[in-house]
Coordinates of C-alpha atoms in Angstrom, one line a residue:
Chain J
M334 CA -21.2 -21.1 39.2
T335 CA -21.4 -17.4 40.0
I336 CA -21.7 -14.8 37.3
H337 CA -18.3 -13.6 38.2
T338 CA -16.5 -16.9 37.5
K339 CA -18.6 -17.3 34.3
I340 CA -17.2 -14.0 33.0
K341 CA -13.7 -15.0 34.1
K342 CA -14.1 -18.2 32.1
R343 CA -15.2 -16.3 29.1
E344 CA -12.1 -14.1 29.3
Y345 CA -9.9 -17.1 29.4
K346 CA -11.6 -18.6 26.3
G347 CA -11.1 -15.2 24.6
L348 CA -7.4 -15.7 25.0
L349 CA -7.7 -19.0 23.2
F350 CA -9.0 -17.2 20.1
L351 CA -6.0 -15.0 20.2
L352 CA -3.4 -17.5 21.0
P353 CA -2.3 -18.6 17.5
S354 CA -2.0 -15.0 16.4
F355 CA -0.1 -14.0 19.5
L356 CA 2.4 -16.8 19.0
G357 CA 3.0 -16.0 15.3
V358 CA 3.2 -12.2 15.8
G359 CA 5.6 -12.7 18.7
L360 CA 7.8 -15.1 16.9
F361 CA 7.9 -13.3 13.5
W362 CA 7.7 -9.7 14.5
V363 CA 7.9 -8.7 18.1
I364 CA 10.9 -10.8 19.3
P365 CA 13.0 -10.2 16.2
Y366 CA 12.4 -6.5 16.5
G367 CA 13.5 -6.6 20.1
D368 CA 16.6 -8.3 18.9
V369 CA 17.1 -5.5 16.4
I370 CA 16.9 -2.9 19.2
R371 CA 19.5 -4.9 21.1
R372 CA 21.8 -5.1 18.1
S373 CA 21.6 -1.4 17.6
F374 CA 23.8 -1.0 20.7
F375 CA 26.3 -3.6 19.7
S376 CA 29.0 -3.8 17.0
A377 CA 28.1 -6.2 14.2
V378 CA 31.7 -7.3 13.8
S379 CA 33.0 -7.9 17.3
S380 CA 29.6 -8.2 19.1
E381 CA 30.9 -5.7 21.7
F382 CA 28.7 -3.3 23.4
T383 CA 29.2 0.1 21.8
G384 CA 26.5 2.2 23.3
L385 CA 25.2 4.9 21.0
K386 CA 28.1 4.5 18.5
N387 CA 25.9 3.0 15.8
Y388 CA 23.5 5.8 16.1
Q389 CA 26.3 8.3 15.8
T390 CA 27.6 6.5 12.7
V391 CA 24.1 6.6 11.1
F392 CA 23.6 10.3 11.8
E393 CA 27.0 11.2 10.4
N394 CA 26.5 9.1 7.3
Q395 CA 26.2 11.1 4.1
A396 CA 23.9 8.7 2.5
F397 CA 21.6 8.7 5.5
R398 CA 21.4 12.5 5.5
L399 CA 20.7 12.6 1.8
A400 CA 18.0 9.9 2.1
A401 CA 16.4 11.4 5.2
A402 CA 16.3 14.9 3.7
N403 CA 14.8 13.5 0.5
T404 CA 12.2 11.5 2.3
L405 CA 11.2 14.5 4.4
R406 CA 11.0 16.7 1.4
F407 CA 8.9 14.1 -0.4
F408 CA 6.4 14.0 2.4
C409 CA 6.4 17.8 2.9
I410 CA 5.5 18.3 -0.8
C411 CA 3.3 15.3 -1.5
I412 CA 1.1 15.1 1.6
P413 CA -0.3 18.7 1.4
A414 CA -0.8 18.2 -2.4
L415 CA -2.5 14.9 -2.0
V416 CA -4.7 15.9 0.8
T417 CA -6.0 19.1 -0.8
M418 CA -6.4 17.6 -4.2
S419 CA -8.4 14.7 -2.9
L420 CA -10.5 17.0 -0.8
L421 CA -11.4 19.2 -3.7
I422 CA -12.3 16.2 -5.9
A423 CA -14.3 14.6 -3.1
V424 CA -16.3 17.8 -2.6
L425 CA -17.0 18.0 -6.4
L426 CA -17.9 14.3 -6.5
T427 CA -20.4 14.5 -3.7
R428 CA -22.0 17.6 -5.3
R429 CA -22.8 15.9 -8.6
K430 CA -24.7 12.7 -8.0
K431 CA -24.5 11.7 -11.7
G432 CA -21.4 9.7 -12.6
M433 CA -20.1 9.9 -9.1
H434 CA -19.7 6.2 -8.7
I435 CA -17.8 5.7 -12.0
L436 CA -15.5 8.7 -11.3
K437 CA -14.7 7.4 -7.9
S438 CA -13.9 4.0 -9.4
M439 CA -11.6 5.6 -12.0
F440 CA -9.6 7.4 -9.3
L441 CA -9.5 4.2 -7.1
L442 CA -8.3 1.9 -9.9
P443 CA -4.6 2.8 -9.7
M444 CA -4.6 1.3 -6.2
A445 CA -5.2 -2.1 -7.8
I446 CA -2.6 -1.8 -10.6
P447 CA 0.5 -3.8 -9.8
V448 CA 3.6 -1.7 -9.7
A449 CA 5.4 -4.1 -12.0
S450 CA 2.8 -3.4 -14.7
V451 CA 3.3 0.3 -14.8
V452 CA 7.0 0.2 -14.9
L453 CA 6.9 -0.1 -18.6
L454 CA 4.7 3.0 -18.9
W455 CA 6.8 5.0 -16.5
K456 CA 9.9 4.2 -18.7
V457 CA 8.2 5.3 -21.8
L458 CA 6.6 8.3 -20.2
F459 CA 9.6 9.8 -18.4
H460 CA 12.4 9.0 -20.9
S461 CA 14.1 12.1 -22.1
Q462 CA 12.6 11.4 -25.5
G463 CA 9.5 9.9 -24.0
L464 CA 5.8 10.7 -24.2
L465 CA 5.7 13.4 -21.5
N466 CA 8.4 15.4 -23.2
H467 CA 6.7 14.9 -26.5
L468 CA 3.6 16.4 -25.0
L469 CA 5.5 19.3 -23.5
E470 CA 7.2 19.9 -26.9
L471 CA 3.8 20.2 -28.5
L472 CA 3.0 22.9 -25.9
N473 CA 6.3 24.5 -26.8
F474 CA 8.2 23.6 -23.6
Q475 CA 11.5 21.9 -23.4
G476 CA 11.1 18.9 -21.0
P477 CA 14.0 17.9 -18.8
D478 CA 15.6 14.4 -18.7
W479 CA 13.3 13.2 -16.0
M480 CA 15.2 10.2 -14.8
N481 CA 18.8 11.6 -14.8
T482 CA 18.4 15.1 -13.4
D483 CA 16.9 16.5 -10.2
A484 CA 13.5 16.3 -12.0
S485 CA 13.5 12.6 -11.0
F486 CA 12.0 13.8 -7.8
F487 CA 8.9 14.8 -9.7
V488 CA 8.6 11.2 -10.9
L489 CA 8.2 10.1 -7.3
V490 CA 5.6 12.8 -6.7
V491 CA 3.5 11.8 -9.8
S492 CA 3.7 8.1 -8.8
Y493 CA 2.5 8.8 -5.3
L494 CA -0.3 11.2 -6.3
W495 CA -1.5 8.9 -9.0
R496 CA -1.7 5.8 -6.8
N497 CA -3.1 7.4 -3.6
L498 CA -5.6 10.0 -4.8
G499 CA -8.5 7.4 -4.9
Y500 CA -7.7 6.2 -1.4
D501 CA -7.9 9.7 0.1
I502 CA -11.0 10.6 -1.9
V503 CA -12.8 7.6 -0.4
L504 CA -11.8 8.8 3.1
W505 CA -12.9 12.3 2.4
V506 CA -16.2 11.2 0.8
A507 CA -16.9 9.2 4.0
G508 CA -16.0 12.3 6.1
L509 CA -18.3 14.5 4.0
G510 CA -21.1 12.0 4.2
A511 CA -21.0 12.2 8.0
I512 CA -21.8 16.0 8.0
P513 CA -25.6 16.3 8.7
A514 CA -27.4 17.8 5.7
S515 CA -29.6 19.9 8.0
L516 CA -26.6 22.1 8.8
Y517 CA -26.4 23.1 5.1
E518 CA -30.1 23.6 4.9
A519 CA -30.2 25.9 7.9
A520 CA -27.3 27.9 6.5
R521 CA -28.9 28.3 3.1
V522 CA -32.1 29.5 4.7
D523 CA -30.0 32.1 6.5
G524 CA -28.7 33.1 3.0
A525 CA -25.2 31.7 3.1
G526 CA -23.6 31.2 -0.3
E527 CA -21.8 28.0 -1.4
W528 CA -18.3 29.3 -0.6
K529 CA -19.4 30.4 2.9
C530 CA -21.0 27.0 3.5
F531 CA -17.7 25.3 2.5
V532 CA -15.6 27.5 4.8
K533 CA -18.0 27.6 7.8
I534 CA -19.5 24.2 7.7
T535 CA -17.6 21.7 5.6
L536 CA -14.0 22.5 6.7
P537 CA -14.6 22.7 10.4
N538 CA -16.5 19.4 10.3
L539 CA -13.8 17.7 8.4
L540 CA -11.0 18.8 10.8
P541 CA -11.2 15.6 12.9
S542 CA -10.7 13.5 9.7
L543 CA -7.8 15.6 8.5
F544 CA -5.3 14.1 11.0
T545 CA -6.3 10.5 10.3
I546 CA -6.0 11.1 6.6
V547 CA -2.6 12.8 6.9
V548 CA -1.2 9.9 8.9
L549 CA -2.6 7.2 6.6
S550 CA -1.3 9.1 3.6
L551 CA 2.1 9.3 5.1
L552 CA 2.3 5.6 5.9
N553 CA 1.1 4.8 2.4
G554 CA 3.9 7.0 1.1
F555 CA 6.6 4.6 2.0
K556 CA 5.4 2.3 -0.7
V557 CA 6.4 4.8 -3.4
F558 CA 9.7 3.0 -3.1
R559 CA 8.3 0.2 -5.2
E560 CA 7.9 2.4 -8.3
A561 CA 11.2 4.1 -7.7
W562 CA 13.1 0.9 -7.3
L563 CA 11.6 -0.9 -10.3
V564 CA 12.1 2.1 -12.6
A565 CA 15.5 3.3 -11.4
G566 CA 17.2 0.5 -9.5
D567 CA 19.4 0.4 -6.4
Y568 CA 21.2 3.7 -7.0
P569 CA 18.7 6.1 -8.7
Q570 CA 19.4 9.8 -9.4
N571 CA 20.3 11.6 -6.1
S572 CA 17.1 13.5 -5.6
M573 CA 15.1 10.3 -5.8
Y574 CA 17.3 8.4 -3.2
L575 CA 14.9 7.6 -0.3
L576 CA 15.4 6.0 3.1
Q577 CA 14.0 2.9 1.7
H578 CA 16.8 2.7 -0.9
L579 CA 19.3 3.2 1.9
F580 CA 17.9 0.3 4.0
N581 CA 18.0 -1.9 0.9
N582 CA 21.6 -1.1 0.1
W583 CA 22.7 -1.5 3.7
Y584 CA 20.9 -4.9 3.7
R585 CA 22.8 -6.0 0.7
D586 CA 26.1 -4.9 2.2
M587 CA 25.2 -6.7 5.4
S588 CA 25.8 -3.5 7.5
F589 CA 23.4 -4.8 10.1
D590 CA 24.6 -2.5 12.9
K591 CA 23.8 0.6 10.9
M592 CA 20.5 -1.0 9.7
A593 CA 19.5 -1.8 13.3
A594 CA 20.1 1.8 14.5
A595 CA 18.3 3.3 11.5
A596 CA 15.4 0.9 12.0
V597 CA 15.1 2.0 15.6
V598 CA 15.2 5.7 14.7
T599 CA 12.7 5.4 11.9
G600 CA 10.5 3.0 13.9
S601 CA 10.4 5.4 16.8
V602 CA 9.4 8.4 14.7
I603 CA 6.6 6.3 13.1
L604 CA 5.5 4.9 16.5
V605 CA 5.0 8.5 17.8
L606 CA 2.8 9.2 14.8
I607 CA 0.8 6.1 15.4
L608 CA 0.3 6.8 19.1
L609 CA -1.0 10.3 18.2
L610 CA -3.3 8.7 15.6
Q611 CA -4.7 6.4 18.2
K612 CA -5.3 9.3 20.6
A613 CA -7.2 11.0 17.8
W614 CA -9.3 7.8 17.2
E615 CA -10.1 7.6 20.9
G616 CA -10.9 11.3 21.0
G617 CA -14.2 10.1 19.5
D618 CA -15.6 10.6 16.1
S619 CA -12.8 11.0 13.5
I620 CA -14.7 10.9 10.2
Chain P
M713 CA -17.5 29.2 -15.3
M714 CA -15.2 28.3 -12.5
K715 CA -17.3 25.3 -11.7
K716 CA -17.3 24.1 -15.3
F717 CA -13.6 24.4 -15.4
M718 CA -13.1 22.4 -12.2
T719 CA -15.5 19.6 -13.4
A720 CA -13.5 19.4 -16.7
L721 CA -10.3 19.2 -14.7
V722 CA -11.6 16.4 -12.6
F723 CA -12.7 14.4 -15.6
L724 CA -9.3 15.0 -17.2
M725 CA -7.6 13.7 -14.0
A726 CA -9.8 10.7 -13.8
A727 CA -8.9 9.9 -17.4
A728 CA -5.2 10.2 -16.5
A729 CA -5.8 7.8 -13.6
V730 CA -7.0 5.1 -15.9
F731 CA -4.7 5.9 -18.8
P732 CA -2.0 3.3 -17.8
V733 CA -4.5 0.4 -18.2
L734 CA -5.5 1.6 -21.7
F735 CA -1.9 2.2 -22.6
L736 CA -0.9 -1.3 -21.6
I737 CA -3.8 -3.1 -23.3
C738 CA -3.3 -1.1 -26.5
G739 CA 0.4 -1.8 -26.6
S740 CA -0.1 -5.5 -26.0
L741 CA -2.2 -5.7 -29.1
M742 CA 0.2 -3.9 -31.4
G743 CA 2.5 -5.7 -33.8
D744 CA 6.2 -5.5 -33.4
T745 CA 6.7 -3.1 -36.3
E746 CA 4.1 -0.7 -35.0
L747 CA 5.5 -0.7 -31.5
L748 CA 9.0 -0.2 -32.7
R749 CA 8.0 2.7 -34.9
L750 CA 6.2 4.5 -32.1
L751 CA 8.7 3.8 -29.3
I752 CA 12.1 3.7 -31.1
P753 CA 13.3 7.0 -29.5
V754 CA 12.9 5.3 -26.1
L755 CA 13.9 1.8 -26.9
G756 CA 17.0 2.4 -28.9
N757 CA 18.7 5.3 -30.7
G758 CA 15.9 6.9 -32.6
E759 CA 15.5 10.6 -33.3
G760 CA 12.7 12.7 -32.0
F761 CA 10.1 11.7 -29.4
A762 CA 8.2 8.5 -28.6
S763 CA 4.5 8.8 -29.6
W764 CA 1.4 6.8 -28.9
K765 CA -2.0 6.0 -30.5
L766 CA -5.4 5.3 -29.0
M767 CA -5.9 2.1 -31.1
P768 CA -3.4 -0.3 -32.6
L769 CA -3.3 -0.2 -36.4
Y770 CA -3.4 -3.9 -36.9
P771 CA -4.5 -5.6 -33.7
T772 CA -2.8 -8.9 -33.0
F773 CA -2.7 -11.4 -30.2
S774 CA 0.8 -12.6 -31.2
H775 CA 2.5 -11.3 -28.1
Y776 CA 0.1 -13.2 -25.9
V777 CA 0.6 -16.4 -27.9
E778 CA 4.3 -15.9 -27.7
L779 CA 4.3 -15.3 -24.0
L780 CA 1.9 -18.2 -23.2
L781 CA 3.5 -20.7 -25.5
D782 CA 7.2 -20.2 -25.4
S783 CA 8.1 -18.5 -22.1
P784 CA 8.1 -21.3 -19.5
E785 CA 9.6 -18.9 -17.0
F786 CA 6.4 -16.8 -17.2
F787 CA 4.3 -19.7 -16.0
V788 CA 6.7 -20.6 -13.2
M789 CA 6.5 -17.1 -11.8
F790 CA 2.8 -16.7 -12.4
W791 CA 2.4 -19.9 -10.3
N792 CA 4.7 -18.5 -7.6
S793 CA 2.6 -15.3 -7.4
V794 CA -0.5 -17.4 -7.1
K795 CA 1.0 -19.6 -4.4
I796 CA 2.2 -16.6 -2.3
T797 CA -1.1 -14.8 -2.6
A798 CA -3.4 -17.7 -2.0
L799 CA -1.5 -19.3 0.9
T800 CA -1.0 -15.9 2.6
L801 CA -4.7 -15.0 2.4
M802 CA -5.8 -18.4 3.6
G803 CA -3.4 -18.2 6.5
Q804 CA -4.5 -14.7 7.4
I805 CA -8.1 -15.6 7.5
L806 CA -7.5 -18.7 9.5
V807 CA -5.3 -17.0 12.1
G808 CA -6.7 -13.5 11.9
T809 CA -10.4 -14.1 12.1
P810 CA -10.4 -15.7 15.6
A811 CA -7.9 -13.1 16.8
A812 CA -10.0 -10.2 15.6
W813 CA -13.0 -11.8 17.3
G814 CA -11.0 -12.2 20.5
F815 CA -10.0 -8.5 20.5
A816 CA -13.5 -7.3 19.7
R817 CA -15.4 -9.5 22.0
C818 CA -13.3 -10.4 25.1
R819 CA -11.9 -8.4 27.9
F820 CA -8.6 -9.3 29.5
P821 CA -5.8 -7.5 31.2
G822 CA -3.2 -6.0 28.8
K823 CA -5.6 -5.9 25.9
K824 CA -5.1 -2.3 25.1
L825 CA -1.3 -2.5 25.1
L826 CA -1.4 -5.6 22.9
F827 CA -3.7 -4.0 20.5
T828 CA -1.5 -0.9 20.3
I829 CA 1.4 -3.2 19.4
Y830 CA -0.8 -4.8 16.6
I831 CA -1.6 -1.3 15.2
A832 CA 2.0 -0.2 15.3
L833 CA 3.2 -3.4 13.5
M834 CA 0.6 -3.1 10.8
M835 CA 1.6 0.5 10.0
M836 CA 5.4 0.0 10.0
P837 CA 6.9 0.3 6.6
F838 CA 8.6 -2.9 5.4
Q839 CA 12.1 -1.3 5.6
V840 CA 11.8 -0.8 9.3
M841 CA 11.0 -4.4 9.8
M842 CA 13.4 -5.7 7.2
L843 CA 16.3 -6.6 9.4
S844 CA 14.1 -8.3 12.0
N845 CA 12.4 -10.2 9.3
Y846 CA 15.8 -11.3 7.9
L847 CA 17.0 -12.4 11.3
V848 CA 14.1 -14.6 12.1
L849 CA 14.1 -16.2 8.6
N850 CA 17.8 -16.8 8.9
E851 CA 17.3 -18.4 12.4
I852 CA 14.7 -20.9 11.2
G853 CA 16.2 -21.5 7.8
L854 CA 13.5 -20.1 5.7
L855 CA 15.6 -17.7 3.6
D856 CA 15.1 -18.2 -0.1
T857 CA 11.9 -20.2 0.3
L858 CA 8.3 -19.3 -0.5
S859 CA 7.4 -20.2 3.1
G860 CA 9.7 -17.5 4.2
I861 CA 7.6 -15.0 2.3
V862 CA 4.2 -16.5 3.3
L863 CA 4.7 -17.2 7.0
P864 CA 5.5 -13.7 8.2
A865 CA 2.7 -12.3 6.0
V866 CA 0.2 -14.8 7.6
F867 CA 0.9 -13.1 10.9
S868 CA 0.5 -9.6 9.5
T869 CA -1.6 -7.7 11.9
F870 CA -3.5 -5.6 9.4
P871 CA -6.3 -8.1 8.6
V872 CA -6.8 -8.6 12.4
F873 CA -7.3 -4.9 12.8
L874 CA -9.6 -4.6 9.8
M875 CA -11.8 -7.5 10.9
Y876 CA -11.8 -6.3 14.4
R877 CA -13.4 -3.1 13.2
F878 CA -16.2 -5.0 11.6
F879 CA -16.7 -7.4 14.6
Q880 CA -16.7 -4.5 17.0
G881 CA -19.8 -3.1 15.3
L882 CA -22.0 -6.2 16.1
P883 CA -24.3 -5.6 19.0
E884 CA -23.4 -7.5 22.2
A885 CA -27.1 -8.3 22.7
I886 CA -27.1 -10.9 20.0
M887 CA -24.2 -12.8 21.7
D888 CA -25.9 -12.5 25.1
S889 CA -29.1 -14.0 23.8
A890 CA -27.2 -16.9 22.2
R891 CA -25.4 -17.4 25.6
I892 CA -28.8 -17.7 27.3
D893 CA -29.8 -20.3 24.8
G894 CA -26.7 -22.2 25.9
A895 CA -24.4 -21.7 23.0
G896 CA -20.7 -21.9 23.8
E897 CA -18.2 -19.2 22.8
W898 CA -16.9 -21.2 19.8
K899 CA -20.4 -21.9 18.6
I900 CA -21.2 -18.2 18.9
F901 CA -18.0 -17.3 16.9
L902 CA -18.7 -19.8 14.2
S903 CA -22.4 -19.4 13.7
I904 CA -22.9 -15.7 14.6
G905 CA -19.5 -14.0 14.3
I906 CA -18.4 -15.3 11.0
P907 CA -21.7 -14.8 9.1
L908 CA -22.3 -11.3 10.4
G909 CA -18.6 -10.3 10.1
S910 CA -18.1 -11.7 6.6
P911 CA -18.0 -8.2 5.0
G912 CA -14.9 -7.5 7.1
M913 CA -13.4 -10.8 6.0
I914 CA -14.0 -10.0 2.4
S915 CA -12.6 -6.5 2.8
A916 CA -9.5 -8.1 4.3
L917 CA -9.3 -10.5 1.4
V918 CA -9.6 -7.8 -1.3
L919 CA -7.1 -5.5 0.3
G920 CA -4.8 -8.4 1.0
F921 CA -5.0 -9.7 -2.6
L922 CA -4.0 -6.3 -4.0
E923 CA -1.1 -6.1 -1.6
Y924 CA 0.3 -9.6 -2.0
W925 CA -0.2 -9.8 -5.8
N926 CA 1.9 -6.7 -5.9
L927 CA 4.6 -7.9 -3.4
I928 CA 8.0 -6.4 -4.3
E929 CA 10.2 -5.7 -1.2
Q930 CA 10.1 -9.1 0.5
P931 CA 10.8 -11.4 -2.4
M932 CA 13.5 -9.0 -3.6
A933 CA 15.2 -9.2 -0.2
F934 CA 14.7 -12.8 0.7
L935 CA 14.5 -14.8 -2.5
K936 CA 17.8 -15.4 -4.2
T937 CA 16.8 -18.1 -6.6
K938 CA 15.1 -16.7 -9.7
E939 CA 12.8 -19.7 -10.1
K940 CA 11.1 -18.7 -6.9
W941 CA 10.4 -15.2 -7.9
P942 CA 6.9 -13.8 -8.2
L943 CA 5.8 -12.1 -11.4
S944 CA 6.3 -8.6 -9.9
L945 CA 10.0 -9.2 -10.0
Y946 CA 10.0 -10.9 -13.4
L947 CA 8.3 -8.2 -15.4
P948 CA 10.9 -5.4 -15.1
N949 CA 13.5 -7.9 -16.2
I950 CA 12.0 -8.4 -19.7
G951 CA 14.4 -6.5 -21.9
T952 CA 13.1 -3.5 -23.8
E953 CA 14.0 -5.2 -27.0
Q954 CA 11.1 -7.5 -26.2
A955 CA 8.6 -4.6 -25.8
G956 CA 5.7 -6.5 -27.1
R957 CA 6.2 -9.4 -24.7
A958 CA 6.6 -6.9 -21.8
F959 CA 3.3 -5.3 -22.7
A960 CA 1.4 -8.6 -22.8
A961 CA 3.0 -9.8 -19.6
S962 CA 2.0 -6.5 -17.9
V963 CA -1.6 -6.9 -19.0
L964 CA -1.7 -10.5 -17.7
V965 CA -0.4 -9.4 -14.3
L966 CA -2.8 -6.5 -14.2
L967 CA -5.8 -8.6 -15.1
P968 CA -6.4 -10.6 -11.9
A969 CA -5.9 -7.4 -9.8
V970 CA -8.4 -5.4 -11.9
L971 CA -11.0 -8.2 -11.8
V972 CA -10.7 -8.4 -8.0
F973 CA -11.0 -4.7 -7.9
L974 CA -14.1 -4.5 -10.0
A975 CA -15.8 -7.4 -8.1
G976 CA -14.8 -6.2 -4.7
Q977 CA -14.8 -2.4 -5.0
D978 CA -17.6 -1.9 -2.4
Y979 CA -15.7 -4.1 0.1
L980 CA -12.5 -2.3 -0.8
E981 CA -14.0 1.1 0.0
Q982 CA -15.5 -0.2 3.3
G983 CA -12.1 -1.6 4.2
I984 CA -10.4 1.7 3.5
V985 CA -13.0 3.7 5.5
S986 CA -13.0 1.3 8.4
T987 CA -9.3 1.8 9.0
A988 CA -10.0 5.5 9.6
V989 CA -13.4 5.3 11.4
K990 CA -14.1 4.7 15.0
E991 CA -17.7 3.5 15.5

């Protein structure tokens, strides 16, 4: 047997390793999603080909516009907040060696807390006569009715920041750890202060990690629906109404044609992000 | 000065991060009268604001006893959660480990495209895949069954990706020397791949446990019968008039997840980092 056929044989055996996974992923995810793409061009009632009509319906739908705008606003506010907060904390944590491990654990713990368990606290915290407003009252502020006014958006923001801070801190700490210490030493010898080191060394070296962290934070952001849904149900206050609520409600109404079109639109947006992320990974040493 | 302030702020935030756990434990140990007195403005029609204390006045296990002795539905749903989580994780390891090995160690045409599909699938939010998930479960008659929750999750592509990252880091030289010694590909996988890649498998298990113990969207959409629900759907349905019971149930749901977190934190962190790192 020549080396060439030997390698060929190895490749073929490699496919055997993958076969069960391929079959399952194909059957449960890829083929049905293909069917969804097909359905997005057909009417759910008469099964007639309707071209882009479902897409038009979706884009003209008031609920879709509200949900898409809210989801966009949510990401535009939360992701910069999360990314900068976690970076600052990560920098402070790597500076002080003492207690670093325990602090990191404390920030990471919310990741493990089941959503169902915190629902109770969220209800007590954000009630108009709840703990948060009690605290604000002590500070001489008049708190809003969190769940029933536009302030409900803030409940989403808090849920998201609370659950995801630790995740991003771990990513930043890994990124910070990869910066060679010799860079800082050299800069200090040249008389650079702490702030200068941060701006001239830390930030530029973290830039490759930034994109990865933003995309991962964004994808984790869709899970904030769990808190929102368990606390506020199918039809929450308007400013809390996300795309995820909309999908859920269309599913219950069996509006499969609208769902299919919306799934293709949302899926394509996310796919573009993922392809960009992959490019960044291949670009070499992110983190 | 600035530095002291920042440090204090970080400590305060860390305390806020763990506050929910303390809140729940404390509440679960309070008697009904104490809970009612503190929370009446939220629970019913009291005046003023709800308040809280760091320690219960008269600690009692009565809510736990109540929950464990006379709420049979709690056990049913606890058991459902255990079944969903355990079966899913077992399936993921069984199917995912060889697949991750195949992606990391073998070359074949179309691999890059296939792997991109895997990454895209693992990052899609549930809502995007919801309709396709429904269609396939409807087609094979698995709606409203636990298998309908477990089977698609077994073929989740995230554990494959995670373990791939760990397998990829192993030097090819080890495999080559095993090949020279006459070991077959399966033998190499079982006796070299699995032992050396086990941190990746544990990472996948830890992250998977936290995800499936916390499953909300899938059971909510696909399980109609209440007896099949996992705990995560049961908890919010305990009425506020049974606040004590709700606290105790919340703590019991929290407990396994926190234990897994504490035992597997290093693997959890490795898992998080390896989704972002390219070796």
